[in-house]
Amino acid sequence: MTSKQQDIKAFAFKTKAMLLGMEQKVQSAKKRELMYWYLASRGVPKSLHCLCLKLAEEYAVNAMARSCLPPPEHVSRLADTSFNHIVLLTDNVLAASVVISSTVENAANPEKLVFHIVTDKKTYSPMHAWFATNRLKSAVVEVKGLHQYDWSQEVNVGVKQMLEIHHLICSHYYNNLKENDLEYGGEHQNFLEALSPSCLSLMNHLRIYIPELFPELNKIVFLDDDVVVQHDNIIFVDIGSQWENRWCRR
């Protein structure tokens, strides 16, 4: 600056403009990285990273993997209100296995537990194969796909509307993300968050239909698939038509 006899004020403005331009490029690169990671996670089949593909093949070729869940002699327990019924809505085979294994291991009376696993159509075969070939000695496990339910017209309409809303949300945010320039603006972070699988997962929203999924049961413990049960402490409190349940968990 001294050798070229430049004005100090002009030099300061030029330096600040260069720094701002570099900062914008860095922020744009970070946003593009998030978008590319998201697209890669949706484009690469999950079965390449888990047991689903192998279990689906096992279901197709191994008769044991297709055996009844639960066994015929335990079917009556599925609607028996004297047992403790636990529901999981998940499409993650390994997560479901961890939840059920930890619950049975830490339960004082595991023979009183009945697990109802509800999953989507694409995960039904792997989920069934896993629990059919890794049976529990005491508790009862039922695996059922959404395509196997004979819901009422009201519930079918609700699920259909939910799927349509998910599709519209995904299309809206994804199209805006492609059409807008990522060089400027921070609203694209909201687009990526709205497109995340946890926000769009149908299994996350179907919990509001648990009464329709199990109309014959009046007491149910719902567990997320990221739960590890550490202690046996189930308490059911009858509050009119409401049931409060507490489970000591991590």
mmCIF file of C-alpha atoms in Angstrom, residues 27-182:
data_model
loop_
_atom_site.group_PDB
_atom_site.id
_atom_site.type_symbol
_atom_site.label_atom_id
_atom_site.label_comp_id
_atom_site.label_asym_id
_atom_site.label_seq_id
_atom_site.Cartn_x
_atom_site.Cartn_y
_atom_site.Cartn_z
ATOM 1 C CA GLN A 27 -21.018 -20.249 3.754
ATOM 2 C CA SER A 28 -22.195 -21.295 0.286
ATOM 3 C CA ALA A 29 -19.783 -24.241 0.280
ATOM 4 C CA LYS A 30 -21.091 -25.369 3.685
ATOM 5 C CA LYS A 31 -24.699 -25.217 2.475
ATOM 6 C CA ARG A 32 -23.847 -27.146 -0.678
ATOM 7 C CA GLU A 33 -22.046 -29.744 1.424
ATOM 8 C CA LEU A 34 -25.191 -30.249 3.545
ATOM 9 C CA MET A 35 -27.328 -30.572 0.438
ATOM 10 C CA TYR A 36 -24.972 -33.082 -1.195
ATOM 11 C CA TRP A 37 -24.778 -35.146 1.974
ATOM 12 C CA TYR A 38 -28.572 -35.232 2.084
ATOM 13 C CA LEU A 39 -28.863 -36.227 -1.575
ATOM 14 C CA ALA A 40 -26.231 -38.922 -1.101
ATOM 15 C CA SER A 41 -28.042 -40.353 1.933
ATOM 16 C CA ARG A 42 -31.252 -40.616 -0.076
ATOM 17 C CA GLY A 43 -29.616 -41.895 -3.245
ATOM 18 C CA VAL A 44 -27.526 -44.710 -1.743
ATOM 19 C CA PRO A 45 -29.686 -47.676 -0.662
ATOM 20 C CA LYS A 46 -29.688 -48.159 3.093
ATOM 21 C CA SER A 47 -29.430 -51.894 2.581
ATOM 22 C CA LEU A 48 -25.775 -51.402 1.607
ATOM 23 C CA HIS A 49 -25.082 -50.267 5.162
ATOM 24 C CA CYS A 50 -27.202 -52.642 7.252
ATOM 25 C CA LEU A 51 -28.579 -56.141 7.426
ATOM 26 C CA CYS A 52 -31.773 -55.429 5.518
ATOM 27 C CA LEU A 53 -30.626 -56.792 2.162
ATOM 28 C CA LYS A 54 -29.221 -59.971 3.679
ATOM 29 C CA LEU A 55 -32.298 -60.481 5.844
ATOM 30 C CA ALA A 56 -34.632 -59.981 2.884
ATOM 31 C CA GLU A 57 -32.729 -62.685 1.032
ATOM 32 C CA GLU A 58 -32.911 -64.908 4.116
ATOM 33 C CA TYR A 59 -36.667 -64.378 4.233
ATOM 34 C CA ALA A 60 -36.957 -65.488 0.616
ATOM 35 C CA VAL A 61 -34.852 -68.657 0.824
ATOM 36 C CA ASN A 62 -35.120 -69.780 4.462
ATOM 37 C CA ALA A 63 -38.387 -71.286 5.658
ATOM 38 C CA MET A 64 -37.423 -70.614 9.297
ATOM 39 C CA ALA A 65 -37.168 -66.889 8.542
ATOM 40 C CA ARG A 66 -40.786 -67.006 7.321
ATOM 41 C CA SER A 67 -42.120 -68.938 10.308
ATOM 42 C CA CYS A 68 -45.077 -67.525 12.218
ATOM 43 C CA LEU A 69 -44.542 -64.652 14.620
ATOM 44 C CA PRO A 70 -45.658 -65.290 17.269
ATOM 45 C CA PRO A 71 -45.998 -69.098 17.280
ATOM 46 C CA PRO A 72 -49.600 -70.336 17.051
ATOM 47 C CA GLU A 73 -49.693 -71.279 20.733
ATOM 48 C CA HIS A 74 -48.953 -67.655 21.705
ATOM 49 C CA VAL A 75 -51.324 -65.866 19.326
ATOM 50 C CA SER A 76 -53.948 -65.494 22.052
ATOM 51 C CA ARG A 77 -51.565 -63.271 24.014
ATOM 52 C CA LEU A 78 -51.703 -60.547 21.365
ATOM 53 C CA ALA A 79 -55.109 -59.398 22.605
ATOM 54 C CA ASP A 80 -54.843 -60.569 26.222
ATOM 55 C CA THR A 81 -55.033 -57.496 28.448
ATOM 56 C CA SER A 82 -53.456 -59.371 31.377
ATOM 57 C CA PHE A 83 -50.082 -59.056 29.600
ATOM 58 C CA ASN A 84 -47.956 -55.921 29.277
ATOM 59 C CA HIS A 85 -48.123 -54.753 25.666
ATOM 60 C CA ILE A 86 -45.302 -52.685 24.176
ATOM 61 C CA VAL A 87 -45.481 -51.076 20.734
ATOM 62 C CA LEU A 88 -42.635 -50.029 18.434
ATOM 63 C CA LEU A 89 -43.212 -48.148 15.182
ATOM 64 C CA THR A 90 -39.934 -48.423 13.309
ATOM 65 C CA ASP A 91 -38.225 -49.384 10.056
ATOM 66 C CA ASN A 92 -34.852 -49.956 11.759
ATOM 67 C CA VAL A 93 -34.195 -53.644 12.391
ATOM 68 C CA LEU A 94 -31.148 -53.244 14.605
ATOM 69 C CA ALA A 95 -32.742 -50.501 16.695
ATOM 70 C CA ALA A 96 -35.837 -52.630 17.299
ATOM 71 C CA SER A 97 -33.620 -55.526 18.337
ATOM 72 C CA VAL A 98 -31.764 -53.348 20.873
ATOM 73 C CA VAL A 99 -34.982 -52.003 22.389
ATOM 74 C CA ILE A 100 -36.565 -55.442 22.765
ATOM 75 C CA SER A 101 -33.393 -57.163 23.982
ATOM 76 C CA SER A 102 -32.741 -54.522 26.639
ATOM 77 C CA THR A 103 -36.369 -54.607 27.769
ATOM 78 C CA VAL A 104 -36.446 -58.393 28.129
ATOM 79 C CA GLU A 105 -33.051 -58.488 29.823
ATOM 80 C CA ASN A 106 -34.052 -55.965 32.489
ATOM 81 C CA ALA A 107 -37.668 -57.008 32.983
ATOM 82 C CA ALA A 108 -38.612 -58.666 36.256
ATOM 83 C CA ASN A 109 -41.245 -60.777 34.464
ATOM 84 C CA PRO A 110 -40.281 -60.990 30.777
ATOM 85 C CA GLU A 111 -42.837 -63.743 30.209
ATOM 86 C CA LYS A 112 -45.553 -61.105 30.729
ATOM 87 C CA LEU A 113 -44.280 -58.930 27.877
ATOM 88 C CA VAL A 114 -45.826 -58.813 24.412
ATOM 89 C CA PHE A 115 -44.037 -56.710 21.770
ATOM 90 C CA HIS A 116 -45.921 -55.375 18.751
ATOM 91 C CA ILE A 117 -43.571 -54.161 16.010
ATOM 92 C CA VAL A 118 -45.237 -52.167 13.237
ATOM 93 C CA THR A 119 -43.102 -51.404 10.200
ATOM 94 C CA ASP A 120 -43.507 -50.397 6.559
ATOM 95 C CA LYS A 121 -43.827 -52.748 3.619
ATOM 96 C CA LYS A 122 -40.200 -52.589 2.475
ATOM 97 C CA THR A 123 -38.858 -53.447 5.938
ATOM 98 C CA TYR A 124 -41.429 -56.100 6.836
ATOM 99 C CA SER A 125 -39.477 -59.044 5.354
ATOM 100 C CA PRO A 126 -36.112 -58.164 6.988
ATOM 101 C CA MET A 127 -37.789 -57.381 10.316
ATOM 102 C CA HIS A 128 -39.740 -60.652 10.289
ATOM 103 C CA ALA A 129 -36.670 -62.660 9.287
ATOM 104 C CA TRP A 130 -34.581 -61.184 12.110
ATOM 105 C CA PHE A 131 -37.019 -61.965 14.910
ATOM 106 C CA ALA A 132 -38.006 -65.322 13.417
ATOM 107 C CA THR A 133 -34.393 -66.512 13.404
ATOM 108 C CA ASN A 134 -33.491 -64.830 16.715
ATOM 109 C CA ARG A 135 -36.428 -65.815 18.859
ATOM 110 C CA LEU A 136 -36.813 -64.728 22.457
ATOM 111 C CA LYS A 137 -37.253 -67.500 25.012
ATOM 112 C CA SER A 138 -39.806 -65.723 27.182
ATOM 113 C CA ALA A 139 -41.453 -62.663 25.635
ATOM 114 C CA VAL A 140 -43.756 -62.717 22.615
ATOM 115 C CA VAL A 141 -42.930 -60.670 19.502
ATOM 116 C CA GLU A 142 -45.333 -59.775 16.707
ATOM 117 C CA VAL A 143 -44.117 -58.181 13.477
ATOM 118 C CA LYS A 144 -46.722 -56.583 11.259
ATOM 119 C CA GLY A 145 -46.483 -54.415 8.153
ATOM 120 C CA LEU A 146 -48.687 -51.417 7.463
ATOM 121 C CA HIS A 147 -49.885 -53.155 4.307
ATOM 122 C CA GLN A 148 -51.374 -55.950 6.431
ATOM 123 C CA TYR A 149 -53.794 -53.735 8.343
ATOM 124 C CA ASP A 150 -57.449 -53.620 7.443
ATOM 125 C CA TRP A 151 -58.154 -50.149 8.722
ATOM 126 C CA SER A 152 -61.428 -48.305 8.728
ATOM 127 C CA GLN A 153 -62.180 -45.853 5.937
ATOM 128 C CA GLU A 154 -61.548 -42.937 8.299
ATOM 129 C CA VAL A 155 -58.049 -44.153 9.159
ATOM 130 C CA ASN A 156 -57.245 -44.967 5.534
ATOM 131 C CA VAL A 157 -58.179 -41.433 4.527
ATOM 132 C CA GLY A 158 -56.004 -40.019 7.312
ATOM 133 C CA VAL A 159 -52.983 -42.076 6.288
ATOM 134 C CA LYS A 160 -53.508 -41.208 2.627
ATOM 135 C CA GLN A 161 -53.674 -37.509 3.429
ATOM 136 C CA MET A 162 -50.530 -37.829 5.548
ATOM 137 C CA LEU A 163 -48.643 -39.426 2.657
ATOM 138 C CA GLU A 164 -49.840 -36.723 0.267
ATOM 139 C CA ILE A 165 -48.771 -33.976 2.673
ATOM 140 C CA HIS A 166 -45.330 -35.574 3.026
ATOM 141 C CA HIS A 167 -44.980 -35.709 -0.752
ATOM 142 C CA LEU A 168 -46.008 -32.053 -1.138
ATOM 143 C CA ILE A 169 -43.606 -30.917 1.591
ATOM 144 C CA CYS A 170 -40.734 -32.842 0.050
ATOM 145 C CA SER A 171 -41.476 -31.534 -3.451
ATOM 146 C CA HIS A 172 -41.857 -27.945 -2.276
ATOM 147 C CA TYR A 173 -38.658 -27.737 -0.281
ATOM 148 C CA TYR A 174 -36.581 -29.794 -2.704
ATOM 149 C CA ASN A 175 -37.679 -27.754 -5.741
ATOM 150 C CA ASN A 176 -36.977 -24.489 -3.949
ATOM 151 C CA LEU A 177 -33.592 -25.797 -2.926
ATOM 152 C CA LYS A 178 -32.712 -26.555 -6.563
ATOM 153 C CA GLU A 179 -34.172 -23.371 -8.041
ATOM 154 C CA ASN A 180 -32.693 -20.862 -5.603
ATOM 155 C CA ASP A 181 -29.099 -19.750 -5.646
ATOM 156 C CA LEU A 182 -27.202 -21.092 -2.627
#
